[in-house]
Amino acid sequence: MCGIVGYIGNKQAAPILLDGLGKLEYRGYDSAGMAVFDGQEIRIAKAKGRLKVLYNMTRGGGTMPGTAGIGHTRWATHGEPSDTNAHPHSNEDASIVVVHNGIIENYMKLKKKLEARGYQFHSETDTEVIAQMLDYYYRGNPLEAIMKVMHRMEGSYALGIMFRDHPGEIYAVRKDSPLVVGQSPEGNFIASDVPAILKYTREVYFIENEELVCLKADSLNFYNIDEEELQKEPVTIEWDIHAAEKGGYAYFMMKEMQEQPKAVADTLNPRLKNGGIEIEELGMDEEELRAVEKIFIVACGSAYHTGVTAKYVFEGLARIPVEVDLASEFRYRNPILNKNTLVLIVSQSGETADSLAALRQARALGSRTMGIVNVVGSSIAREADSVLYTWAGPEIAVATTKAYSTQLIALYLLALKFASARGTLRKEELQTMLEDLRQLPEQISLLLSHKEKVQKFANRYLAAEHIFFIGRGIDYAISLEGSLKLKEISYIHSEAYAAGELKHGTISLIEEGRLVVAVLTQPELYKKTISNIVEVKSRGAFVMAVTTAGNTEVEKVADYVIYIPETNPYFTNSLAVIPLQLFGYYVAIGKGLDVDKPRNLAKSVTVE
Ligand code: G6P
């Protein structure tokens, strides 16, 4: 994880690099640095802390003249966040400089070899090894040296490299870490992600694994690992630049929560056609849908929670067995897959290392694979047999909200598609459910418009140390997400429990005044969860319930009730999650925390 950016052209590079790094801070923000080349000398500036430290240190880039440069924003993997460990890294005389996103797995071995040959290292990073190895193999031809180093490195990388001997050139290469190249009349760019360069160009090239690019101010040359030149086609990015900005809200997270009605509608509406569901990019006909014997949903973090919900939806509606796995577990558990299994990888970024590895394993074991992905052209999107895009637009806040909501929609659509193909859902039932789906954007808007009610309640719990979330069935899946939202941004310890399981140990933690958030949206389970509320109430808990409008019985047992509009029980997650997102948000805001950049977390986790 980390973000890299580079520019070469007819403008001053440093301000462009700083600007691009600002858009990449979601990829890491414990230190930042840049190297700028004025044709004579490569100047390096780097500093621990947020980008503004580097900005102030270089007076907005003013102290670093030059029209070529590379920059980096870091999320530490090898070596703590520090000035020394910050990128760029270089060889001894700073004639070769490197920025890196990813992890070199065999760096210790490579470092030892270089040390035996007299090389000295100053940082604890794996990246410095790359710079020194380049030095070792460099004989005046950058391409040749980079290829040699690539053959020796194991792991993942996107690299930006400059050689003092080659003014007017930047080299970039990738393997298993994202990299885009942008092209404009004023110069050319590299970046880990499109928003970093969107202000300057919409013409981009997606670099594939083990491809290398040489950027000059007015030309781009692409090569494969055998040094053969490649012809690549640019892609035009249609995103609105403002979508990548905060749009007037204090935090991206609030902006993105507010965007949920639109994101949900954008993901849903284009697929509701001719009285049914049409998913153009599905790549499976009805017969193929019927042939699937088992589905595995594999993901990390919140995306995993959408899978927990989807299991109930797929099994309930399409009567097809579903297993839900954390990607980091799936890849090492030797899953039983074959041509009749479908592995669904759910990922906002499409770059999460464990999810990508799980996808590759599923393919290797002969399973059909499908990505549910938000970032077009991302690794998972490109490598899966087919991809169902969520149209949430760029998500900047580390804690996902709108991407999560669109993942749910994609999964509902897929479940309904399976159910229709397999004949487990009557036509009229399908029509009613599609109508329910169509209502969701408006219902989400309604819940968002009552945010002050949640804020008032949240303000009472700023000093809480532990908060529990309970629910059954889909309500349990919602609880998992509500609990994660709260803990990741407010730093309050929280756990989600299947309500019936609480009494097998965890109830011992319930004491006077402890907040328990109970989710009750499943009509068949209301009564059961009400009993569980009574259990925690009688041990002193304060209970906030999230339930469906009309279920007023809950008021007799809970201390505070939030109602969600009525919808089909399979879709309640899309509504109940809204007050829970708001709750986490307002607790964190009340505590004065930076909700967009919670400590120790990064938006895109491209390491194992
Ligand atoms: C990180 C983010 C989470 C996200 C998870 C999976 O941990 O902080 O919000 O759910 O990665 O990311 P993905 O991009 O694969 O959905």
Coordinates of C-alpha atoms and ligand atoms in Angstrom, one line a residue:
M1 CA 0.0 0.0 0.0
C2 CA 1.3 3.5 -0.6
G3 CA 0.7 5.9 -3.5
I4 CA 3.1 6.9 -6.1
V5 CA 2.9 9.7 -8.6
G6 CA 5.3 11.1 -11.3
Y7 CA 5.4 13.9 -13.8
I8 CA 7.6 14.9 -16.7
G9 CA 6.8 17.8 -19.0
N10 CA 7.1 21.5 -19.5
K11 CA 5.8 22.6 -16.1
Q12 CA 7.4 22.6 -12.7
A13 CA 7.0 19.1 -11.3
A14 CA 7.0 19.6 -7.6
P15 CA 3.6 21.4 -7.3
I16 CA 2.0 18.7 -9.6
L17 CA 3.5 15.9 -7.4
L18 CA 2.2 17.5 -4.2
D19 CA -1.2 17.9 -5.7
G20 CA -1.3 14.3 -6.9
L21 CA -0.1 13.0 -3.6
G22 CA -2.9 14.8 -1.9
K23 CA -5.4 12.7 -3.9
L24 CA -3.5 9.5 -3.0
E25 CA -3.3 10.1 0.7
Y26 CA -6.0 7.6 1.2
R27 CA -3.5 4.9 0.2
G28 CA -1.2 5.8 3.1
Y29 CA -0.3 8.9 5.0
D30 CA 2.4 8.2 7.5
S31 CA 5.1 10.0 5.5
A32 CA 5.6 11.5 2.1
G33 CA 8.4 12.5 -0.2
M34 CA 9.5 13.5 -3.7
A35 CA 12.5 13.7 -5.9
V36 CA 12.7 16.4 -8.5
F37 CA 15.3 16.5 -11.4
D38 CA 16.3 19.8 -12.9
G39 CA 18.5 18.1 -15.5
Q40 CA 21.7 18.5 -13.4
E41 CA 20.8 17.4 -9.9
I42 CA 18.1 15.2 -8.4
R43 CA 16.9 16.9 -5.2
I44 CA 15.1 14.7 -2.6
A45 CA 12.8 15.9 0.2
K46 CA 10.9 13.6 2.5
A47 CA 9.3 13.8 5.9
K48 CA 7.4 11.7 8.4
G49 CA 3.8 12.8 8.9
R50 CA 1.0 14.0 6.7
L51 CA 1.7 15.5 3.3
K52 CA 1.4 19.1 4.6
V53 CA 4.7 18.6 6.4
L54 CA 6.4 18.0 3.0
Y55 CA 4.4 20.8 1.5
N56 CA 5.6 23.3 4.2
M57 CA 9.2 21.9 4.1
T58 CA 9.4 22.6 0.3
R59 CA 7.3 25.8 0.3
G60 CA 4.7 24.2 -1.8
G61 CA 7.4 22.7 -4.0
G62 CA 9.0 26.1 -4.6
T63 CA 12.4 24.9 -3.3
M64 CA 12.6 22.0 -5.7
P65 CA 12.9 23.3 -9.3
G66 CA 12.7 20.9 -12.2
T67 CA 10.3 19.6 -14.7
A68 CA 10.6 15.9 -13.9
G69 CA 9.9 14.2 -10.6
I70 CA 8.5 11.3 -8.7
G71 CA 6.5 11.4 -5.4
H72 CA 5.3 9.0 -2.8
T73 CA 2.9 8.8 0.2
R74 CA 3.6 6.0 2.5
W75 CA 1.8 3.4 4.7
A76 CA 4.6 1.6 6.5
T77 CA 5.2 -2.0 5.9
H78 CA 9.0 -2.5 6.3
G79 CA 10.3 -0.1 8.9
E80 CA 8.4 2.3 11.1
P81 CA 7.1 5.6 9.7
S82 CA 10.2 8.0 9.8
D83 CA 12.0 10.5 7.7
T84 CA 14.7 7.9 6.8
N85 CA 12.2 5.2 5.8
A86 CA 10.1 7.6 3.8
H87 CA 10.5 7.4 0.0
P88 CA 12.1 8.2 -2.4
H89 CA 15.1 5.9 -1.8
S90 CA 18.3 6.1 -3.7
N91 CA 21.7 4.5 -4.3
E92 CA 24.7 6.0 -2.4
D93 CA 25.3 9.0 -4.6
A94 CA 21.6 9.6 -5.3
S95 CA 22.1 9.1 -9.0
I96 CA 19.2 6.6 -9.1
V97 CA 16.0 7.3 -7.1
V98 CA 13.0 5.1 -6.6
V99 CA 9.4 5.3 -5.3
H100 CA 7.7 2.0 -4.6
N101 CA 4.2 0.7 -3.7
G102 CA 4.1 -2.9 -2.7
I103 CA 6.4 -5.4 -0.9
I104 CA 9.6 -7.1 -2.0
E105 CA 9.3 -10.4 -0.3
N106 CA 12.9 -11.6 -0.8
Y107 CA 14.5 -8.3 0.1
M108 CA 16.4 -9.7 3.1
K109 CA 18.2 -12.2 0.8
L110 CA 18.9 -9.5 -1.8
K111 CA 20.1 -7.1 0.8
K112 CA 22.6 -9.6 2.2
K113 CA 24.0 -10.3 -1.2
L114 CA 24.5 -6.5 -1.8
E115 CA 26.0 -6.0 1.6
A116 CA 28.5 -8.8 0.9
R117 CA 29.5 -6.7 -2.2
G118 CA 30.1 -3.6 0.0
Y119 CA 26.7 -1.8 -0.3
Q120 CA 25.6 0.1 2.7
F121 CA 21.9 0.6 3.7
H122 CA 20.5 3.5 5.6
S123 CA 16.8 2.6 6.0
E124 CA 14.9 -0.5 7.1
T125 CA 12.8 -0.6 3.9
D126 CA 12.6 -3.1 1.2
T127 CA 12.6 -0.3 -1.3
E128 CA 16.2 0.8 -0.7
V129 CA 17.2 -2.6 -1.8
I130 CA 15.6 -1.9 -5.2
A131 CA 17.6 1.3 -5.6
Q132 CA 20.9 -0.4 -4.6
M133 CA 20.2 -3.3 -6.9
L134 CA 19.6 -1.0 -9.8
D135 CA 22.9 0.6 -9.0
Y136 CA 24.5 -2.8 -9.0
Y137 CA 23.1 -3.8 -12.4
Y138 CA 23.2 -0.4 -14.1
R139 CA 25.7 -0.1 -17.0
G140 CA 24.2 3.0 -18.7
N141 CA 21.0 1.4 -20.0
P142 CA 18.1 1.9 -17.6
L143 CA 15.8 -0.6 -19.3
E144 CA 18.4 -3.4 -19.0
A145 CA 19.0 -2.7 -15.4
I146 CA 15.3 -2.5 -14.5
M147 CA 14.7 -5.8 -16.3
K148 CA 17.5 -7.5 -14.4
V149 CA 16.2 -6.3 -11.1
M150 CA 12.6 -7.4 -12.0
H151 CA 13.9 -10.9 -12.7
R152 CA 15.4 -11.0 -9.2
M153 CA 12.6 -9.5 -7.1
E154 CA 9.8 -11.5 -5.6
G155 CA 6.7 -9.8 -4.4
S156 CA 4.6 -6.8 -5.6
Y157 CA 5.6 -3.5 -6.8
A158 CA 4.7 -0.4 -8.8
L159 CA 7.9 1.7 -9.2
G160 CA 8.7 5.1 -10.4
I161 CA 12.5 5.5 -11.2
M162 CA 14.8 8.3 -12.3
F163 CA 18.4 8.0 -13.4
R164 CA 20.7 11.1 -13.2
D165 CA 22.4 9.9 -16.4
H166 CA 19.1 10.1 -18.2
P167 CA 17.6 13.5 -17.7
G168 CA 14.3 13.9 -19.5
E169 CA 13.2 10.3 -18.7
I170 CA 11.1 8.6 -16.0
Y171 CA 10.8 4.8 -15.9
A172 CA 7.8 3.0 -14.3
V173 CA 7.0 -0.6 -13.9
R174 CA 4.5 -2.8 -12.1
K175 CA 3.7 -6.2 -10.8
D176 CA 0.6 -6.8 -8.7
S177 CA 0.4 -3.2 -7.6
P178 CA -1.7 -0.7 -9.5
L179 CA -0.2 1.8 -11.9
V180 CA -1.7 4.1 -14.5
V181 CA 0.1 6.4 -17.0
G182 CA -1.5 9.6 -18.1
Q183 CA -0.8 11.6 -21.2
S184 CA -1.3 15.3 -21.9
P185 CA 0.1 18.0 -24.2
E186 CA 1.8 19.5 -21.1
G187 CA 3.6 16.3 -20.2
N188 CA 3.1 12.7 -19.0
F189 CA 2.2 11.2 -15.6
I190 CA 2.3 8.1 -13.6
A191 CA 0.1 7.4 -10.6
S192 CA -1.2 4.6 -8.4
D193 CA -4.7 5.7 -9.1
V194 CA -6.6 7.9 -11.5
P195 CA -7.8 10.8 -9.2
A196 CA -4.1 11.8 -8.7
I197 CA -3.9 13.0 -12.3
L198 CA -7.5 13.6 -13.3
K199 CA -7.0 17.3 -12.9
Y200 CA -4.4 17.2 -15.7
T201 CA -5.6 14.5 -18.1
R202 CA -8.3 12.0 -18.8
E203 CA -6.3 10.0 -21.3
V204 CA -4.7 7.1 -19.4
Y205 CA -3.0 3.7 -20.0
F206 CA -3.5 0.9 -17.6
I207 CA -0.1 -0.8 -17.1
E208 CA -0.3 -4.6 -17.0
N209 CA 1.8 -6.9 -14.8
E210 CA 5.5 -6.8 -15.7
E211 CA 5.1 -4.0 -18.2
L212 CA 7.5 -1.1 -18.2
V213 CA 7.1 2.4 -19.5
C214 CA 9.6 5.1 -20.4
L215 CA 8.1 8.5 -20.0
K216 CA 9.5 11.6 -21.7
A217 CA 7.9 15.0 -21.8
D218 CA 6.4 14.3 -25.2
S219 CA 6.5 10.6 -25.6
L220 CA 5.6 7.2 -24.0
N221 CA 7.2 3.9 -24.8
F222 CA 5.9 0.6 -23.4
Y223 CA 7.9 -2.6 -23.1
N224 CA 7.3 -6.1 -21.9
I225 CA 9.7 -8.0 -19.6
D226 CA 11.6 -9.2 -22.7
E227 CA 12.3 -5.5 -23.6
E228 CA 10.1 -5.8 -26.6
E229 CA 8.2 -2.6 -27.4
L230 CA 4.4 -2.8 -27.0
Q231 CA 1.5 -0.9 -28.6
K232 CA -1.1 0.2 -26.0
E233 CA -4.4 1.9 -26.4
P234 CA -5.4 4.8 -24.1
V235 CA -8.6 4.8 -22.1
T236 CA -10.7 7.9 -21.6
I237 CA -11.8 8.4 -18.0
E238 CA -15.3 9.7 -17.7
W239 CA -15.3 10.5 -14.0
D240 CA -16.3 14.0 -13.0
I241 CA -13.3 15.6 -11.3
H242 CA -15.5 17.0 -8.5
A243 CA -16.5 13.4 -7.6
A244 CA -13.0 13.0 -6.3
E245 CA -13.2 16.2 -4.1
K246 CA -15.0 16.7 -0.8
G247 CA -17.9 18.6 -2.3
G248 CA -18.5 21.0 0.6
Y249 CA -18.8 18.4 3.4
A250 CA -16.4 18.4 6.3
Y251 CA -15.3 14.9 5.6
F252 CA -15.3 12.5 2.6
M253 CA -17.1 10.0 4.7
M254 CA -20.1 12.3 5.1
K255 CA -20.0 13.2 1.5
E256 CA -19.9 9.5 0.5
M257 CA -22.7 8.6 2.9
Q258 CA -24.8 11.3 1.3
E259 CA -24.0 9.9 -2.1
Q260 CA -25.5 6.5 -1.3
P261 CA -28.9 7.1 -2.8
K262 CA -27.3 8.0 -6.1
A263 CA -24.7 5.3 -6.0
V264 CA -27.4 2.7 -5.2
A265 CA -29.6 4.0 -8.1
D266 CA -26.6 4.1 -10.5
T267 CA -25.8 0.5 -9.7
L268 CA -29.4 -0.6 -9.8
N269 CA -31.2 1.2 -12.5
P270 CA -29.2 0.4 -15.6
R271 CA -29.7 -3.3 -14.8
L272 CA -33.5 -3.1 -14.4
K273 CA -34.7 -3.5 -18.0
N274 CA -37.8 -5.0 -19.7
G275 CA -39.4 -6.0 -16.5
G276 CA -36.5 -8.0 -15.4
I277 CA -32.8 -7.9 -14.6
E278 CA -30.2 -7.5 -17.4
I279 CA -26.6 -7.5 -16.4
E280 CA -24.7 -6.9 -19.7
E281 CA -21.3 -7.8 -18.3
L282 CA -22.5 -11.0 -16.5
G283 CA -20.9 -13.3 -19.1
M284 CA -23.2 -16.2 -18.1
D285 CA -26.3 -17.4 -19.8
E286 CA -29.3 -19.0 -18.0
E287 CA -28.0 -22.5 -18.5
E288 CA -24.7 -21.5 -17.0
L289 CA -26.4 -20.0 -14.0
R290 CA -28.3 -23.2 -13.5
A291 CA -25.2 -25.3 -13.8
V292 CA -23.6 -23.6 -10.7
E293 CA -23.7 -26.0 -7.8
K294 CA -22.2 -23.8 -5.1
I295 CA -21.1 -20.2 -4.6
F296 CA -18.2 -19.0 -2.6
I297 CA -18.2 -15.3 -1.7
V298 CA -14.7 -14.2 -0.8
A299 CA -13.7 -10.7 0.4
C300 CA -12.1 -8.6 3.2
G301 CA -13.4 -6.1 5.7
S302 CA -16.8 -4.5 4.9
A303 CA -16.9 -6.3 1.5
Y304 CA -16.9 -9.5 3.5
H305 CA -19.9 -8.3 5.5
T306 CA -21.8 -7.9 2.3
G307 CA -21.1 -11.5 1.6
V308 CA -22.4 -12.6 5.0
T309 CA -25.7 -10.8 4.0
A310 CA -25.7 -12.2 0.5
K311 CA -25.5 -15.8 1.8
Y312 CA -29.0 -15.4 3.3
V313 CA -30.3 -13.8 0.1
F314 CA -28.8 -16.4 -2.3
E315 CA -29.7 -19.4 -0.2
G316 CA -33.2 -18.0 0.6
L317 CA -34.1 -16.9 -2.9
A318 CA -32.1 -19.1 -5.3
R319 CA -31.8 -22.2 -3.0
I320 CA -28.1 -22.5 -3.9
P321 CA -25.6 -23.3 -1.2
V322 CA -23.2 -20.4 -0.4
E323 CA -20.0 -20.3 1.7
V324 CA -18.6 -16.9 2.8
D325 CA -14.9 -16.6 3.4
L326 CA -12.4 -14.0 4.5
A327 CA -10.0 -13.8 1.6
S328 CA -7.0 -14.1 3.9
E329 CA -8.4 -17.5 5.1
F330 CA -9.8 -18.8 1.9
R331 CA -6.5 -18.7 0.1
Y332 CA -4.8 -21.0 2.6
R333 CA -7.6 -23.4 3.3
N334 CA -7.5 -25.6 0.2
P335 CA -11.1 -25.0 -0.8
I336 CA -13.0 -27.6 -2.8
L337 CA -13.7 -26.0 -6.2
N338 CA -14.5 -27.2 -9.7
K339 CA -16.0 -26.0 -12.9
N340 CA -19.4 -25.9 -11.3
T341 CA -18.5 -23.6 -8.5
L342 CA -18.6 -19.9 -8.7
V343 CA -16.2 -17.8 -6.7
L344 CA -17.5 -14.2 -6.2
I345 CA -14.7 -11.8 -5.2
V346 CA -16.2 -8.6 -3.7
S347 CA -13.8 -5.6 -3.6
Q348 CA -14.3 -1.9 -3.8
S349 CA -10.7 -1.2 -4.9
G350 CA -10.2 -4.4 -6.9
E351 CA -6.7 -4.4 -5.6
T352 CA -6.9 -5.9 -2.1
A353 CA -4.0 -8.3 -2.0
D354 CA -5.7 -11.2 -0.3
S355 CA -8.8 -10.9 -2.5
L356 CA -6.7 -10.9 -5.6
A357 CA -4.8 -13.9 -4.4
A358 CA -8.0 -15.8 -3.6
L359 CA -9.2 -15.0 -7.1
R360 CA -6.1 -16.4 -8.7
Q361 CA -6.3 -19.5 -6.6
A362 CA -9.9 -20.0 -7.5
R363 CA -9.0 -19.8 -11.2
A364 CA -6.1 -22.1 -10.8
L365 CA -8.4 -24.7 -9.1
G366 CA -10.7 -24.6 -12.1
S367 CA -13.6 -22.6 -10.7
R368 CA -15.5 -19.9 -12.5
T369 CA -14.8 -16.5 -11.0
M370 CA -16.6 -13.2 -10.9
G371 CA -15.5 -9.9 -9.5
I372 CA -17.9 -7.4 -7.9
V373 CA -15.7 -4.4 -8.1
N374 CA -15.9 -0.6 -8.0
V375 CA -12.6 0.4 -9.7
V376 CA -12.7 -0.1 -13.4
G377 CA -9.6 -1.6 -14.8
S378 CA -8.4 -2.8 -11.4
S379 CA -6.6 -6.1 -11.1
I380 CA -9.6 -8.1 -9.8
A381 CA -11.7 -6.6 -12.6
R382 CA -9.2 -7.6 -15.2
E383 CA -8.4 -11.0 -13.9
A384 CA -11.9 -12.4 -13.1
D385 CA -13.8 -14.4 -15.7
S386 CA -16.4 -11.7 -15.6
V387 CA -17.1 -8.6 -13.5
L388 CA -20.1 -6.9 -12.2
Y389 CA -19.2 -3.3 -11.5
T390 CA -20.6 -1.3 -8.7
W391 CA -21.0 2.3 -9.8
A392 CA -20.2 4.1 -6.5
G393 CA -17.6 6.4 -8.1
P394 CA -14.3 7.0 -6.3
E395 CA -14.4 6.4 -2.5
I396 CA -11.9 8.3 -0.5
A397 CA -12.8 7.9 3.1
V398 CA -11.1 4.8 4.5
A399 CA -14.3 3.6 6.1
T400 CA -16.4 2.4 3.2
T401 CA -20.0 3.5 3.0
K402 CA -21.2 4.0 -0.6
A403 CA -19.1 1.2 -2.0
Y404 CA -20.6 -1.1 0.7
S405 CA -24.1 -0.1 -0.2
T406 CA -23.5 -0.7 -3.9
Q407 CA -21.9 -4.1 -3.3
L408 CA -25.1 -5.1 -1.5
I409 CA -27.1 -4.0 -4.6
A410 CA -24.9 -6.0 -7.0
L411 CA -25.3 -9.1 -4.8
Y412 CA -29.1 -8.7 -4.6
L413 CA -29.3 -8.4 -8.4
L414 CA -27.2 -11.4 -8.9
A415 CA -29.2 -13.5 -6.4
L416 CA -32.4 -12.5 -8.1
K417 CA -30.9 -13.4 -11.5
F418 CA -29.9 -16.8 -10.2
A419 CA -33.3 -17.3 -8.6
S420 CA -35.1 -16.4 -11.9
A421 CA -32.9 -18.7 -13.9
R422 CA -33.3 -21.6 -11.5
G423 CA -37.1 -21.1 -11.2
T424 CA -37.1 -20.7 -7.5
L425 CA -38.9 -17.4 -7.6
R426 CA -42.3 -16.7 -9.1
K427 CA -42.6 -13.9 -11.7
E428 CA -44.9 -11.9 -9.5
E429 CA -42.6 -12.3 -6.5
L430 CA -39.7 -11.0 -8.6
Q431 CA -41.7 -8.0 -9.7
T432 CA -42.5 -7.1 -6.1
M433 CA -38.9 -7.4 -5.1
L434 CA -37.7 -5.3 -8.0
E435 CA -40.2 -2.7 -7.0
D436 CA -38.8 -2.8 -3.4
L437 CA -35.3 -2.4 -4.8
R438 CA -36.4 0.7 -6.8
Q439 CA -37.6 2.3 -3.6
L440 CA -34.3 1.9 -1.8
P441 CA -32.6 5.1 -3.0
E442 CA -35.4 7.2 -1.7
Q443 CA -35.7 5.3 1.5
I444 CA -31.9 5.8 2.1
S445 CA -32.3 9.5 1.5
L446 CA -35.1 9.6 4.1
L447 CA -32.9 7.9 6.7
L448 CA -30.0 10.3 5.9
S449 CA -32.3 13.3 6.3
H450 CA -32.9 12.2 10.0
K451 CA -29.2 12.2 10.8
E452 CA -29.5 14.7 13.6
K453 CA -31.5 12.2 15.6
V454 CA -28.6 9.7 15.4
Q455 CA -26.1 12.5 16.2
K456 CA -27.9 13.5 19.4
F457 CA -27.8 9.9 20.6
A458 CA -24.2 9.4 19.5
N459 CA -23.1 12.4 21.5
R460 CA -24.1 10.5 24.7
Y461 CA -21.6 7.7 24.0
L462 CA -18.4 9.6 23.3
A463 CA -16.8 8.2 26.4
A464 CA -18.0 4.6 26.0
E465 CA -15.3 1.9 26.1
H466 CA -17.2 -1.1 24.8
I467 CA -20.3 -1.3 22.7
F468 CA -22.0 -4.5 21.5
F469 CA -24.1 -5.0 18.4
I470 CA -26.6 -7.9 18.3
G471 CA -28.9 -9.4 15.7
R472 CA -30.0 -12.7 14.1
G473 CA -29.8 -13.8 10.4
I474 CA -29.4 -10.8 8.2
D475 CA -29.5 -8.6 11.3
Y476 CA -26.4 -10.3 12.4
A477 CA -24.7 -9.4 9.1
I478 CA -25.8 -5.8 9.6
S479 CA -24.4 -5.8 13.2
L480 CA -21.0 -6.9 11.9
E481 CA -20.9 -3.9 9.6
G482 CA -22.3 -1.5 12.3
S483 CA -19.7 -2.7 14.8
L484 CA -16.8 -2.3 12.3
K485 CA -17.9 1.2 11.3
L486 CA -17.9 2.3 14.9
K487 CA -14.6 0.7 15.9
E488 CA -12.5 1.7 12.9
I489 CA -13.2 5.4 13.1
S490 CA -14.1 6.0 16.8
Y491 CA -11.5 3.6 18.4
I492 CA -14.2 2.3 20.8
H493 CA -14.0 -1.4 21.3
S494 CA -17.0 -3.1 19.8
E495 CA -18.2 -6.5 18.9
A496 CA -21.0 -7.9 16.9
Y497 CA -22.7 -11.0 18.1
A498 CA -25.4 -13.3 16.8
A499 CA -28.0 -12.4 19.4
G500 CA -28.6 -16.0 20.4
E501 CA -24.9 -16.7 21.0
L502 CA -24.4 -13.9 23.5
K503 CA -25.4 -16.0 26.4
H504 CA -22.5 -18.4 25.7
G505 CA -19.9 -16.3 27.2
T506 CA -20.0 -12.7 26.1
I507 CA -23.0 -11.7 28.2
S508 CA -20.6 -11.7 31.1
L509 CA -19.3 -8.4 29.7
I510 CA -22.7 -6.7 30.0
E511 CA -22.9 -4.4 33.0
E512 CA -24.7 -1.3 34.2
G513 CA -25.0 1.3 31.4
R514 CA -23.3 -0.8 28.7
L515 CA -24.7 0.2 25.3
V516 CA -26.1 -2.7 23.2
V517 CA -27.3 -1.9 19.7
A518 CA -29.9 -4.4 18.7
V519 CA -30.9 -4.9 15.1
L520 CA -34.4 -6.3 14.4
T521 CA -35.5 -6.2 10.8
Q522 CA -36.4 -9.8 10.2
P523 CA -40.1 -10.5 11.0
E524 CA -39.5 -14.2 11.7
L525 CA -36.8 -13.4 14.2
Y526 CA -38.3 -10.3 16.0
K527 CA -39.5 -12.2 19.0
K528 CA -36.3 -14.1 19.5
T529 CA -34.2 -11.0 19.4
I530 CA -36.6 -9.2 21.8
S531 CA -35.9 -12.0 24.3
N532 CA -32.2 -11.3 23.9
I533 CA -32.8 -7.6 24.5
V534 CA -34.6 -8.6 27.7
E535 CA -31.6 -10.7 28.7
V536 CA -29.1 -7.8 28.4
K537 CA -31.5 -5.2 29.8
S538 CA -31.9 -7.3 33.0
R539 CA -28.1 -7.1 33.4
G540 CA -28.0 -3.4 33.2
A541 CA -27.5 -2.7 29.5
F542 CA -28.8 0.4 27.7
V543 CA -30.4 -0.7 24.5
M544 CA -30.7 1.1 21.2
A545 CA -32.8 -0.8 18.7
V546 CA -32.9 -0.4 14.9
T547 CA -36.1 -1.9 13.6
T548 CA -38.7 -1.7 10.9
A549 CA -41.5 0.9 11.0
G550 CA -44.5 -0.5 12.7
N551 CA -42.6 -2.8 15.0
T552 CA -43.6 -0.7 18.0
E553 CA -43.4 -3.7 20.3
V554 CA -39.7 -3.1 20.6
E555 CA -40.3 0.2 22.4
K556 CA -41.5 -1.8 25.5
V557 CA -38.0 -3.3 25.9
A558 CA -35.5 -1.0 24.3
D559 CA -34.5 2.4 25.6
Y560 CA -34.2 4.1 22.3
V561 CA -35.6 3.1 18.9
I562 CA -34.7 4.0 15.4
Y563 CA -37.1 3.0 12.7
I564 CA -36.3 2.1 9.1
P565 CA -38.8 2.1 6.3
E566 CA -40.5 -1.1 5.3
T567 CA -38.9 -3.2 2.6
N568 CA -38.5 -6.8 1.7
P569 CA -36.7 -8.5 4.6
Y570 CA -33.9 -9.6 2.3
F571 CA -33.0 -6.0 1.6
T572 CA -33.2 -4.5 5.0
N573 CA -29.4 -4.3 5.3
S574 CA -29.4 -1.4 2.8
L575 CA -31.5 0.6 5.1
A576 CA -30.5 -0.5 8.6
V577 CA -26.8 0.2 7.9
I578 CA -27.5 3.9 7.4
P579 CA -28.2 4.8 11.0
L580 CA -25.3 2.6 12.1
Q581 CA -22.9 4.3 9.7
L582 CA -24.1 7.7 11.0
F583 CA -23.7 6.5 14.6
G584 CA -20.1 5.5 14.0
Y585 CA -19.5 8.8 12.2
Y586 CA -21.0 11.0 14.9
V587 CA -19.3 9.3 17.7
A588 CA -15.9 9.8 16.0
I589 CA -16.7 13.4 15.1
G590 CA -17.8 14.0 18.7
K591 CA -14.4 12.7 19.8
G592 CA -12.7 15.1 17.4
L593 CA -11.2 12.4 15.3
D594 CA -10.2 12.5 11.6
V595 CA -12.9 10.1 10.3
D596 CA -11.5 10.0 6.8
K597 CA -8.1 8.8 7.9
P598 CA -8.4 6.6 11.0
R599 CA -5.1 5.6 12.6
N600 CA -3.4 2.4 11.4
L601 CA -5.7 1.9 8.5
A602 CA -5.5 2.4 4.8
K603 CA -8.1 2.5 2.1
S604 CA -6.5 0.0 -0.2
V605 CA -4.7 -2.9 1.4
T606 CA -2.4 -4.2 -1.3
V607 CA -0.2 -6.3 1.0
E608 CA -1.0 -9.6 2.5
Ligands
G6P1 C1 -9.7 -2.0 3.9 C2 -10.7 -0.9 4.0 C3 -12.1 -1.5 4.2 C4 -12.4 -2.5 3.1 C5 -11.4 -3.6 2.9 C6 -11.5 -4.3 1.7 O1 -9.5 -2.7 5.1 O2 -10.4 -0.1 5.1 O3 -13.1 -0.5 4.3 O4 -13.7 -3.1 3.3 O5 -10.1 -3.0 2.9 O6 -11.3 -3.5 0.6 P1 -11.8 -3.7 -0.9 O7 -11.2 -2.6 -1.7 O8 -11.3 -5.1 -1.3 O9 -13.3 -3.7 -0.8

